[in-house]
Every structure is written in structure tokens, then in C-alpha cells.
Coordinates of C-alpha atoms and ligand atoms in Angstrom, one line a residue:
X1 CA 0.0 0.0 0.0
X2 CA 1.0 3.3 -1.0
X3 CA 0.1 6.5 1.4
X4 CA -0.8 10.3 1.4
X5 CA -0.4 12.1 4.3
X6 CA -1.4 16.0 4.8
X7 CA -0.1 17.8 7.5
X8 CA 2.8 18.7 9.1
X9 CA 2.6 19.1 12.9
X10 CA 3.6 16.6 15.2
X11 CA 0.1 15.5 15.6
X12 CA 0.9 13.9 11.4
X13 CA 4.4 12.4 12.7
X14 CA 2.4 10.3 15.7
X15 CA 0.1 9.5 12.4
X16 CA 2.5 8.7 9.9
X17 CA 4.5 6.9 12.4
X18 CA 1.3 4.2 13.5
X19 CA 0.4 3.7 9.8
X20 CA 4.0 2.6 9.6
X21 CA 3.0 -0.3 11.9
X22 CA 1.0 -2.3 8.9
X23 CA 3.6 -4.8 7.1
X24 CA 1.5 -4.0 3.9
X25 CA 2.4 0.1 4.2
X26 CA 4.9 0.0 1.5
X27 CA 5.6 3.9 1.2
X28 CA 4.2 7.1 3.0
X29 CA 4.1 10.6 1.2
X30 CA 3.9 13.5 3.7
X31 CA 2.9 16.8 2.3
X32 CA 4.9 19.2 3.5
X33 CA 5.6 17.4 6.3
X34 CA 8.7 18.7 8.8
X35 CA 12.5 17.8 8.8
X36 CA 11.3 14.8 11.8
X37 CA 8.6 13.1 9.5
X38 CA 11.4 13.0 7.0
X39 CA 12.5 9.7 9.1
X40 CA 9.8 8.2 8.4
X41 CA 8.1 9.5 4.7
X42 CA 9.0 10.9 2.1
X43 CA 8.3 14.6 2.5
X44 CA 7.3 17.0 -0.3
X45 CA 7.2 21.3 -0.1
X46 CA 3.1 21.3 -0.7
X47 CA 1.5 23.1 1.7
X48 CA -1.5 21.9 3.3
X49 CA -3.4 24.4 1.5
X50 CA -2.6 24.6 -1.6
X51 CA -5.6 22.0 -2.6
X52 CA -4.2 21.9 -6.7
X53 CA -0.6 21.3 -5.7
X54 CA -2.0 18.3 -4.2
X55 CA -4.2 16.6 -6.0
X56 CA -2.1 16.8 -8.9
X57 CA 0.5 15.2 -7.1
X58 CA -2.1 12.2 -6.0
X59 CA -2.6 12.2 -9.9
X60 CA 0.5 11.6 -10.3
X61 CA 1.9 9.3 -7.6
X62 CA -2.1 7.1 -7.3
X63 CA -1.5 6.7 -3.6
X64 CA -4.1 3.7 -2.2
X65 CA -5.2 5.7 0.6
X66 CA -5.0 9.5 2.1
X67 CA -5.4 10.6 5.5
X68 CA -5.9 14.5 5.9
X69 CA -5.7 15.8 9.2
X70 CA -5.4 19.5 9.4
X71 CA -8.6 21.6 9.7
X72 CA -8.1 23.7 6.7
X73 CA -7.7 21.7 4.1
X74 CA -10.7 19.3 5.0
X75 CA -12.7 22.6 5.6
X76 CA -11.9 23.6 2.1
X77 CA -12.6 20.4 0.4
X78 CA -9.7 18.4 -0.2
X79 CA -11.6 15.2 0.6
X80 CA -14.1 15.7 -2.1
X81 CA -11.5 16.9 -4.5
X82 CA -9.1 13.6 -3.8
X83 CA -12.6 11.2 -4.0
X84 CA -13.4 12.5 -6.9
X85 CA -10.2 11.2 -8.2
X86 CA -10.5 7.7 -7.2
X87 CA -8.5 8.3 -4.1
X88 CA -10.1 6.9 -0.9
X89 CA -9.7 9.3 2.2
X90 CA -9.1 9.0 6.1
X91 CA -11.6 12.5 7.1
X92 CA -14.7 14.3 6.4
X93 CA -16.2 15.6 3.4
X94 CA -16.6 19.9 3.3
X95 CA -20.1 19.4 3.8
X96 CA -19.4 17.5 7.6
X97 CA -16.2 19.3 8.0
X98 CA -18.0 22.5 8.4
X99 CA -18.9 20.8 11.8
X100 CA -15.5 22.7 12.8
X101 CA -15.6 25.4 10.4
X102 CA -18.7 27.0 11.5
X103 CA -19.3 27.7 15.2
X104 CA -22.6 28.9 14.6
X105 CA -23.2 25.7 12.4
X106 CA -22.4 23.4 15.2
X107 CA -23.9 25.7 18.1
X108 CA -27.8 25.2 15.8
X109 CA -27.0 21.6 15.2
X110 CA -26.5 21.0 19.1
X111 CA -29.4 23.2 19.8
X112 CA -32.1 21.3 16.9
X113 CA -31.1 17.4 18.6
X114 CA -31.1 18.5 21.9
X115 CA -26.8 17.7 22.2
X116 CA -25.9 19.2 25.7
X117 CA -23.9 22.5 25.5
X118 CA -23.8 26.4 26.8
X119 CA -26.6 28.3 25.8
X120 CA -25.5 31.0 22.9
X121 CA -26.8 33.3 20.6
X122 CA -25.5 34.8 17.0
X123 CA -24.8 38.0 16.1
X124 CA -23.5 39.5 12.7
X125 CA -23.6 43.0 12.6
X126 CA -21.3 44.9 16.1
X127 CA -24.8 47.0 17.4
X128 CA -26.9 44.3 18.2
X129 CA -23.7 42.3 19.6
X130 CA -22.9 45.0 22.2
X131 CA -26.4 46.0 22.7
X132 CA -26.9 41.5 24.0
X133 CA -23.3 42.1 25.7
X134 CA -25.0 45.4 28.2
X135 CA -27.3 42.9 29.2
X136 CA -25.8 39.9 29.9
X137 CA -24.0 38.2 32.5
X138 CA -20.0 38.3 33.1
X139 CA -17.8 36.3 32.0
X140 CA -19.2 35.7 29.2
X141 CA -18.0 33.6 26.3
X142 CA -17.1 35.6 22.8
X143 CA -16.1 33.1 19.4
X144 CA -15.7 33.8 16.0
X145 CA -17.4 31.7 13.7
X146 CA -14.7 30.5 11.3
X147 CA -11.4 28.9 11.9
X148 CA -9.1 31.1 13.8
X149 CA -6.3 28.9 14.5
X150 CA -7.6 27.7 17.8
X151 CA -7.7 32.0 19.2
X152 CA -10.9 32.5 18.3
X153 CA -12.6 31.9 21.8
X154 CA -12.4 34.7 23.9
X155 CA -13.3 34.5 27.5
X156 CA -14.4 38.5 28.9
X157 CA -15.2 39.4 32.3
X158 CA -16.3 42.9 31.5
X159 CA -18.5 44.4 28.9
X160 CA -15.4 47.4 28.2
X161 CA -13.4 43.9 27.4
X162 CA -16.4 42.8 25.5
X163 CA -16.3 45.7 23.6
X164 CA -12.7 45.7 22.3
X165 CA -13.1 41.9 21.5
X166 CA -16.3 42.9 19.0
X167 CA -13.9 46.1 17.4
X168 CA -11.3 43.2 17.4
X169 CA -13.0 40.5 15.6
X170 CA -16.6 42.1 13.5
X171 CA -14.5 45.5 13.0
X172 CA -11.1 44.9 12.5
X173 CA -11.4 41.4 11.4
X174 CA -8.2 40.3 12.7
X175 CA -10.0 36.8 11.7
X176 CA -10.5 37.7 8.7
X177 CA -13.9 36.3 7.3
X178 CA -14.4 34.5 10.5
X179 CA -15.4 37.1 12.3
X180 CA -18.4 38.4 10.4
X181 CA -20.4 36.3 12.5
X182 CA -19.7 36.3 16.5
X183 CA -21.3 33.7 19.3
X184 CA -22.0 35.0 22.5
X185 CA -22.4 32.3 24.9
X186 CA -22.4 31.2 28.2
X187 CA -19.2 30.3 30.5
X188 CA -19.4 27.3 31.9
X189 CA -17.1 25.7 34.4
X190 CA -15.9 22.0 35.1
X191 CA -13.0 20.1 34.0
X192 CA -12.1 19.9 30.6
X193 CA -11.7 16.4 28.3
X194 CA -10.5 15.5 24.8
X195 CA -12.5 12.6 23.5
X196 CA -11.3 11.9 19.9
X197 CA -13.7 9.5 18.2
X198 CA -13.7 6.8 14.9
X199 CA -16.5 7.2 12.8
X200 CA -18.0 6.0 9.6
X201 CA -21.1 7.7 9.4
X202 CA -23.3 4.8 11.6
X203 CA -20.8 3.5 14.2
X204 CA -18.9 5.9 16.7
X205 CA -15.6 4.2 18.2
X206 CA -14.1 6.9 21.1
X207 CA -10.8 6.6 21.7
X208 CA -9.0 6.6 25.2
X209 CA -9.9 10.4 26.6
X210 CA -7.0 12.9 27.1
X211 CA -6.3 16.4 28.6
X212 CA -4.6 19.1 26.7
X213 CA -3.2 22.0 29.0
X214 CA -3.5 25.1 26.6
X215 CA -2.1 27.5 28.6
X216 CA 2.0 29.2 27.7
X217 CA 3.1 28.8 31.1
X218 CA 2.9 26.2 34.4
X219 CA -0.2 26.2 36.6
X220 CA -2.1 27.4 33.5
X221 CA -0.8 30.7 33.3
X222 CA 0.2 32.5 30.4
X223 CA -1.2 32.6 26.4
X224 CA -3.5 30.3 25.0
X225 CA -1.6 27.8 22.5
X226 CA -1.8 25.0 20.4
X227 CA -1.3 22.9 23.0
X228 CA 2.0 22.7 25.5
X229 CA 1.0 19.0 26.7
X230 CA -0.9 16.3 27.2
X231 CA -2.1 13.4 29.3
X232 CA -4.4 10.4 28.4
X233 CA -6.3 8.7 30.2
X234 CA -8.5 11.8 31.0
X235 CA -9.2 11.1 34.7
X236 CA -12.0 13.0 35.5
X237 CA -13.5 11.3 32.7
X238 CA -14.6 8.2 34.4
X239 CA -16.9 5.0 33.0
X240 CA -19.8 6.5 34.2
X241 CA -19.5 9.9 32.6
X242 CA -18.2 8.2 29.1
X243 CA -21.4 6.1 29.2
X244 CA -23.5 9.9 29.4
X245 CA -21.4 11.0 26.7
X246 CA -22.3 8.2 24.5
X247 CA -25.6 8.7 25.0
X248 CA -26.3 12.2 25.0
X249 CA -23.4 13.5 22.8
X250 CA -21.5 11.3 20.9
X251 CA -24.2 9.3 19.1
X252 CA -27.0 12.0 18.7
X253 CA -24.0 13.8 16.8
X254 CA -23.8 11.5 14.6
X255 CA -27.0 10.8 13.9
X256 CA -27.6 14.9 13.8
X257 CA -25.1 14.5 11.0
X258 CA -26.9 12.1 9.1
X259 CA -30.1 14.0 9.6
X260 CA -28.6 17.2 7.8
X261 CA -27.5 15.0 5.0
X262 CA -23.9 15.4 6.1
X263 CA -22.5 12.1 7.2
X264 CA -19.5 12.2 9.0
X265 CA -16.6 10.1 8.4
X266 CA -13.1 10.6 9.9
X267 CA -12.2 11.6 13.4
X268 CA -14.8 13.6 15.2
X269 CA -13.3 15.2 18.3
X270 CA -15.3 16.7 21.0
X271 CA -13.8 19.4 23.2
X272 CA -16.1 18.7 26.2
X273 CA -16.7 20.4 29.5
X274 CA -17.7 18.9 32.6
X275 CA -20.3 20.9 34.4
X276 CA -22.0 20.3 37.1
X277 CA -25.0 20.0 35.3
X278 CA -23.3 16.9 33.0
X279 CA -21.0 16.9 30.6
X280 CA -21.3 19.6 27.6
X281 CA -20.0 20.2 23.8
X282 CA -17.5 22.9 24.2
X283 CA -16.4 22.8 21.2
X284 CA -16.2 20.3 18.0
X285 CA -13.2 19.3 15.8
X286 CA -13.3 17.5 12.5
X287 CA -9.9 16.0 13.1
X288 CA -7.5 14.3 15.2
X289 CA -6.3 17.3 18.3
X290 CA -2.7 18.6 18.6
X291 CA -1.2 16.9 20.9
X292 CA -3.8 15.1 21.9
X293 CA -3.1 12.5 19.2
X294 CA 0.3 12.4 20.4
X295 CA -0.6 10.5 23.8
X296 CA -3.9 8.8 22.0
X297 CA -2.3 6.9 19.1
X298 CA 0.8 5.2 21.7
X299 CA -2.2 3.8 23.4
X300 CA -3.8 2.1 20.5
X301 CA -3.0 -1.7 20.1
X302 CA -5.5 -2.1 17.0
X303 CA -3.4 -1.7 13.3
X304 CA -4.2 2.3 12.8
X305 CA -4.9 1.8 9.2
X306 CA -7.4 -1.4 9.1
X307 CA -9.4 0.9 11.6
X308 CA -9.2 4.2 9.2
X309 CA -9.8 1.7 6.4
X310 CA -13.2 0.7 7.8
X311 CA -14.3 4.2 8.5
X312 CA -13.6 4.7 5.0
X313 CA -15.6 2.0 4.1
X314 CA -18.4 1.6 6.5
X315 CA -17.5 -1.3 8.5
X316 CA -16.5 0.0 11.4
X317 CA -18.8 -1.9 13.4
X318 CA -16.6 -5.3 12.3
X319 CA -13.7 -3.7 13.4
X320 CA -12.3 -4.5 17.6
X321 CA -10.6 -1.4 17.9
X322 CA -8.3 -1.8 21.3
X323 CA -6.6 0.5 23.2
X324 CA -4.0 -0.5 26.1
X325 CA -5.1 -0.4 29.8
X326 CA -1.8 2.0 30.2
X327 CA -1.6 5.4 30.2
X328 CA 0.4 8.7 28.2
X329 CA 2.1 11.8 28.0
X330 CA 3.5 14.4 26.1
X331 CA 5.3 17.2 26.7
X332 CA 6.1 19.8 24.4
X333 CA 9.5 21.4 23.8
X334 CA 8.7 24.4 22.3
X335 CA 11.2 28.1 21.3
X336 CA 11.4 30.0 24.4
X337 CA 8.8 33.2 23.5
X338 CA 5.8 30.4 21.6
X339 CA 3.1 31.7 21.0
X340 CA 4.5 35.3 20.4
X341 CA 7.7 35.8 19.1
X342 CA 10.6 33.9 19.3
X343 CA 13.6 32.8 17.2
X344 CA 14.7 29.4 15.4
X345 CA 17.2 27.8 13.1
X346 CA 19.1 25.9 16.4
X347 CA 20.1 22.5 15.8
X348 CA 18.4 19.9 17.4
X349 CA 19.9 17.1 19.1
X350 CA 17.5 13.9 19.8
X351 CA 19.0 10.9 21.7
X352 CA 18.0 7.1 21.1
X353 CA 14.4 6.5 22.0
X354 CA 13.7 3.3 24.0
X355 CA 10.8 1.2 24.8
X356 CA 8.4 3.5 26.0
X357 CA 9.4 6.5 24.4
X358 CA 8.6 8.4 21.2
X359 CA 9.6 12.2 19.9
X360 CA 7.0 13.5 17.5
X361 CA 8.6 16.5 15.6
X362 CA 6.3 19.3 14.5
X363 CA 8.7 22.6 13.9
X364 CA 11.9 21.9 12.8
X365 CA 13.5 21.6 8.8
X366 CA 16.5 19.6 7.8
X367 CA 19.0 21.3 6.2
X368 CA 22.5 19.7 5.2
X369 CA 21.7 16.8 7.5
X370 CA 20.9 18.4 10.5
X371 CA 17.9 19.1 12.2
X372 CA 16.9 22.9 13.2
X373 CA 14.2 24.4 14.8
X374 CA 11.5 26.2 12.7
X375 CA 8.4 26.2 14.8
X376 CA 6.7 28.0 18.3
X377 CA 6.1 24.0 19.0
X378 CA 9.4 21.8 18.0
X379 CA 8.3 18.5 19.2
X380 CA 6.7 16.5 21.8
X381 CA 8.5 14.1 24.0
X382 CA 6.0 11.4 24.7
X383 CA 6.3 8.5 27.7
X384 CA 3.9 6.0 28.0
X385 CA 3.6 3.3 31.0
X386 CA 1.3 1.1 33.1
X387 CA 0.6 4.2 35.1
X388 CA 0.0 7.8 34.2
X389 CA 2.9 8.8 37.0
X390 CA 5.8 6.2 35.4
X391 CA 4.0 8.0 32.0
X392 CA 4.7 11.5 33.2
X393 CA 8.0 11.1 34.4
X394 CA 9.1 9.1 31.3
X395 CA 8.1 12.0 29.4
X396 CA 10.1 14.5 31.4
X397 CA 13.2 12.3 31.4
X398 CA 13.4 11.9 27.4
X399 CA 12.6 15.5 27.4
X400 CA 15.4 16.0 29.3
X401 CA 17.8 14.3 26.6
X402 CA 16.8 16.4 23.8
X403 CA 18.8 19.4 23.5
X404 CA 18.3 23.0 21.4
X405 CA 19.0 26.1 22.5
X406 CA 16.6 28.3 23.7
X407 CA 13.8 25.1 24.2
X408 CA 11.3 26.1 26.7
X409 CA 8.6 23.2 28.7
X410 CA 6.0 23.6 31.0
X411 CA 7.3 21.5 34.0
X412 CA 3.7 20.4 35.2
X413 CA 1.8 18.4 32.5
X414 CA -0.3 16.0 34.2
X415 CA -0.1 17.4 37.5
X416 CA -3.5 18.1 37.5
X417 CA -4.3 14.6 36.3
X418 CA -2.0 13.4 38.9
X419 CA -3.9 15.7 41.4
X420 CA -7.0 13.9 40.3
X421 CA -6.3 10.7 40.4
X422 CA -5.4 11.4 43.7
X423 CA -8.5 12.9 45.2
Ligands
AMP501 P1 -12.7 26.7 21.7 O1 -11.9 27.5 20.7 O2 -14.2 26.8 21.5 O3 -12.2 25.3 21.9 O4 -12.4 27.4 23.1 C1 -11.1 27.4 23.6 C2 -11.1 27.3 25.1 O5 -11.9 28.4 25.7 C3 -11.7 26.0 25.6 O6 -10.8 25.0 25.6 C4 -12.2 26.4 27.0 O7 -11.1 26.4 27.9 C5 -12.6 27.9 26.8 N1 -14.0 28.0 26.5 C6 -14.7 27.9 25.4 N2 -16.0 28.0 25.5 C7 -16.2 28.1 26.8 C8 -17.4 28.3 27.6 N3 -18.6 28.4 27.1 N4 -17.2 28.4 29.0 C9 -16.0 28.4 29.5 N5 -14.9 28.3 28.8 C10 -15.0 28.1 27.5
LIG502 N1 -5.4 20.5 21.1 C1 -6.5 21.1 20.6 C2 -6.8 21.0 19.2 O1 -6.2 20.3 18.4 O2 -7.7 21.7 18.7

């Protein structure tokens, strides 16, 4: 079998590097990829993006089967565009995608079936937005509509913050296009939980449940970002609370899905919150979460491809898909200054990875051999054991052996989870 994989973050090395596992992978295309993925495909300069670049290299090269993970490019269509030249695809169609793509989109499907979430309310023109935001109750909850690379929530406690984040995002439009439309909605509180999921369109398969901490800085402090760590299992999210979720979220999504006429097939993440009034939709993604995928795929014994295969397909109810009883994490080394500014081109030195241990690389190019930091987020050093504290200290000792200058970590992913567990 010949692959095609989109992406280039570390989230599409943890990918690339589980489809490896099937004997019958024969070769991997990565496109662009990063200077760490190189190890392990063959990387081409095509951006994610760039939709023609693409298919006409799938024209040329006839790969058997593509997995596209980053938002944009299944948002814009590259699933329909690859089908419609005989290429099967690992993700959603535009037409599902825009589960992501559109807030307000997903905020009306949640609110039609009856899918658990905060109440919100749309506004597209600035008046009517600040004359709801004199009213209502602080914080409050302000989101841009579109994709906004993961900044486009924007928690207020003040209606004179409100007010610069409408000028920001309707005025300004420092979203662009995505801000032409603006949800206002309630804050919620509760622990949050990753809960990435296999779907072809009938069955729902979640995977184990992680925790990203999104926060720049320890004791989540500091600038939101992609994503500085991660743990999995989740452990607030507990048998009981996965079997609600079934129930109440996961499946009516799916069949919501269906009901529009937009059948889901891929990986359907939901961002969830744990309230005290049950668990709620935060926040959906049509694809695998960075770097939640980094602590997820480790943990999955089933052959990664056989179960995007049958997604593909429609068989995923055939399909045993297994994850191991242990547990995960990841932390990332990112430039010191991520998410704001901050300076690359250092060589990277990785050491030998043992049992147990895995580097994903997301920012960093090869050039003349070596490998140099390109990114905010360089890699994630990932640890996995029979227990989440043997997990979390694997992770900190590999991190420990991978040297660049000017690499900054938070020194506290899964303390909370530890915390937790502990309680
Ligand atoms: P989103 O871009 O929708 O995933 O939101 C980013 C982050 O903002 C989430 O991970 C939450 O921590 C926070 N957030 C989003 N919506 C709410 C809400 N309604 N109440 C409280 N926090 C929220
Ligand atoms: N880690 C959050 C995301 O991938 O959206």
C-alpha cells in the first residue's frame, strides 16, 4: 500500500509513524511534512493548503489511501476533491467538516437534537452584539465563527473587554472572514476532556480520553496555544460519565449529522466540559487534536490503518478497535517566547528512544543533515507506562535528553491529572 499524508505538525508524525505499523504500508508521502517526519516519509514542499498542488501530485503518484488531518484543508474540500479522483480518504467531506468550520453551524446543530452544551446566541452585525453584551452576564463567552487557528474563543469578564473583542473580531477582522459572525455564549465551568472518536457515518468508536493544557506557562498561566502537553487517560473522565457521553453527545452527533445529510466520516473530536450539570460540547473538531493525538495513538493496540480503512468504508462496526489499559504523555518542547515571538534555526539534538518513548517533531527543517528548529512548537517528548505517574516522568526524562537552545517546557503536564487521580 501506498500512502498520502497531509499535515505537518507533530500530531501527522504520531500519524504517519502508527500507519508505519501495517507490514502492507509499503511507502508514505507526507505533504509538507517537517525535517522529523522525514525519518519516516518521504516529505514533499506542498502546503496543506494549496488544494491543486496536491491533487495533482495524488494524480501523479495514485496513492491507495490519504489521511488528511489538518482543519483547513478538510474545511476547504480536499476530501471531495481527492474522492473525486478515485483516491479513498481517512476524514470528512466539506459538507461534515464544516462541523469545525462553522461555530454557529455546530452551536444550531447542538441546539435542533437537543446535544448538551452552553446556551449562545448569534450576532453579525457589532450593534446588536454590544447591545446582548449590556445585558448579559459576566464572563461571558465571545467566538468567532470561522477557523481562527484555535484564538478564536475569547473568555471576557467585562463588557469594556467585550467591547474591544467585538472592534477586534466584526471591526477589524483580525480573523479575517471569520469574524463576520460572532457567538455570545455562556461560561461554563468543570473540568475539561478530549474525547477523539472513529466514525463512519453509523458506528462511533471513542478513543481513550486525554487532557490538553493550553495554557503558555505552568499552573495554566500565560497565552492560550496550540497545545504545551498532554495526558491520556483523561481522569476525571470516568466509566460513568463516558457512558452519558455516548448517549447524550456522541451518538446524537452522529446521527444529527446524518439528519442534515452530512454524514460524518473521519475523526470527530469533542472538546467537552464537565459541568456540574453533566457533561457539555464545548467545542467540536473534525480531526485528530494537537497533541492530543500524540498520547492517543501510543495507546492504541488495534493496526491504525485497518481501523481508518473501515471508516472509510463503513464497516467500522466489524472492526475490535483496542486501546492498552496503560496510560500517556506528552510534553512539548517548544522556542522559548511560543506563542509570540521567538527565534529558530538551532540544531536539534535527539537521543535514542527506548521502549516506551517516542519524539514527534512538528517545527523543525532539515538542512545539510541536520535538524533545526522552525516552529513555536518543536516537538513533543512522549512517555507511556502502566501508570500515568511512570508515564509523566518518562516523558520529562526523554525531554530532558533532547537538546536546542533556547527550548522552553512547561514543568507540570499531568499534575492536574495526577492531582486527580489522587483525590
Ligand atoms: P474553543 O476554541 O471553542 O475550543 O475554546 C477554547 C477554550 O476556551 C476552551 O478549551 C475552553 O477552555 C474555553 N471555553 C470555550 N467555551 C467556553 C465556555 N462556554 N465556557 C468556559 N470556557 C470556555
Ligand atoms: N489541542 C486542541 C486542538 O487540536 O484543537
Amino acid at each position: 500500500m501506498k500512502l498520502l499524508v497531509i499535515g505537518g505538525g507533530g500530531r501527522e508524525h504520531a500519524v504517519v509513524k502508527a500507519l508505519k505499523k501495517n507490514k502492507s504500508v509499503e511507502k508514505i508521502w507526507c505533504l509538507p511534512g517537517n525535517g522529523g517526519i522525514a525519518r519516516d516519509a518521504e516529505c514533499f514542499p506542498v502546503k496543506a493548503t494549496d488544494l491543486d498542488g496536491i491533487v495533482a501530485f495524488a494524480r501523479e503518484r495514485r496513492p491507495d489511501f490519504a489521511v488528511v488531518t489538518p482543519d483547513d484543508p478538510l474545511c476547504l474540500g480536499l476530501v471531495d476533491r481527492l474522492e473525486a479522483i478515485g483516491i479513498p480518504c481517512f476524514g470528512p467531506r466539506a459538507d461534515a467538516a464544516v462541523i469545525e468550520g462553522s461555530k454557529v453551524f455546530s452551536k444550531r446543530l447542538m441546539q435542533k437534537y437537543g446535544i448538551p452544551t452552553a446556551e449562545a446566541r448569534c450576532f453579525s452585525d457589532p450593534p446588536s452584539a454590544l447591545s446582548y453584551l449590556k445585558t448579559c452576564e459576566y464572563p461571558t463567552v465571545i467566538k468567532a465563527d470561522g477557523l481562527a487557528l484555535g484564538k478564536g474563543a475569547v473568555i471576557v469578564n467585562t463588557f469594556a473587554e467585550a467591547q474591544t473583542v467585538i472592534d477586534d473580531m466584526m471591526v477589524k477582522k483580525v480573523f479575517g472572514e471569520s469574524g463576520n459572525t460572532v457567538l455570545i455564549e455562556e461560561f461554563l465551568t468543570g473540568p475539561e476532556v478530549s474525547v477523539l472518536s472513529f466514525t463512519d457515518g453509523k458506528t462511533i468508536v471513542p478513543m481513550v480520553s486525554s487532557m490538553d493544557h493550553k495554557r503558555a506557562r505552568d499552573h495554566d498561566e500565560g497565552l492560550n496555544t496550540g497545545g504545551m502537553g498532554t495526558v491520556a487517560p483523561n481522569p476525571y473522565y470516568t466509566p460513568e460519565i463516558a457512558k452519558v457521553c455516548m448517549e447524550t453527545i456522541f451518538l446524537p452527533t452522529v446521527r444529527a449529522m446524518n439528519e442534515e445529510g452530512r454524514t460524518f466520516r473521519g475523526c470527530l473530536y469533542f472538546g467537552l466540559m464537565l459541568t456540574p450539570k453533566g457533561p457539555k460540547v464545548i467545542e467540536y473538531n473534525c480531526r485528530f487534536g494537537d497533541p492530543e493525538t500524540q498520547v492517543v495513538l501510543p495507546l492504541l493496540e488495534s493496526d491504525l490503518l485497518t481501523v481508518m480503512r473501515a471508516c472509510r468504508e463503513g464497516t467500522l462496526n466489524e472492526e475490535a478497535v483496542k486501546f492498552s489499559s496503560g496510560a500517556a504523555c506528552c510534553v512539548v518542547l517548544a522556542s522559548d517566547g511560543y506563542p509570540q515571538k521567538y527565534q529558530t534555526g538551532y540544531e536539534i539534538t535527539l537521543p535514542e528512544t527506548q521502549n516506551g518513548e517516542e519524539i514527534y517533531v512538528a517545527g523543525a527543517r532539515l538542512a545539510e543533515g541536520k535538524l533545526l528548529t522552525s516552529g513555536g512548537r518543536v516537538l513533543g517528548a512522549v512517555g507511556t507506562a502502566d501508570t500515568l505517574e511512570e508515564a509523566v516522568e518518562r516523558a520529562y526524562a526523554l525531554a530532558g535528553r533532547i537538546r536546542f537552545e533556547n527550548a522552553y517546557m512547561r514543568r507540570d503536564i499531568g499534575k492536574r491529572a495526577l492531582k486527580a487521580l489522587h483525590s
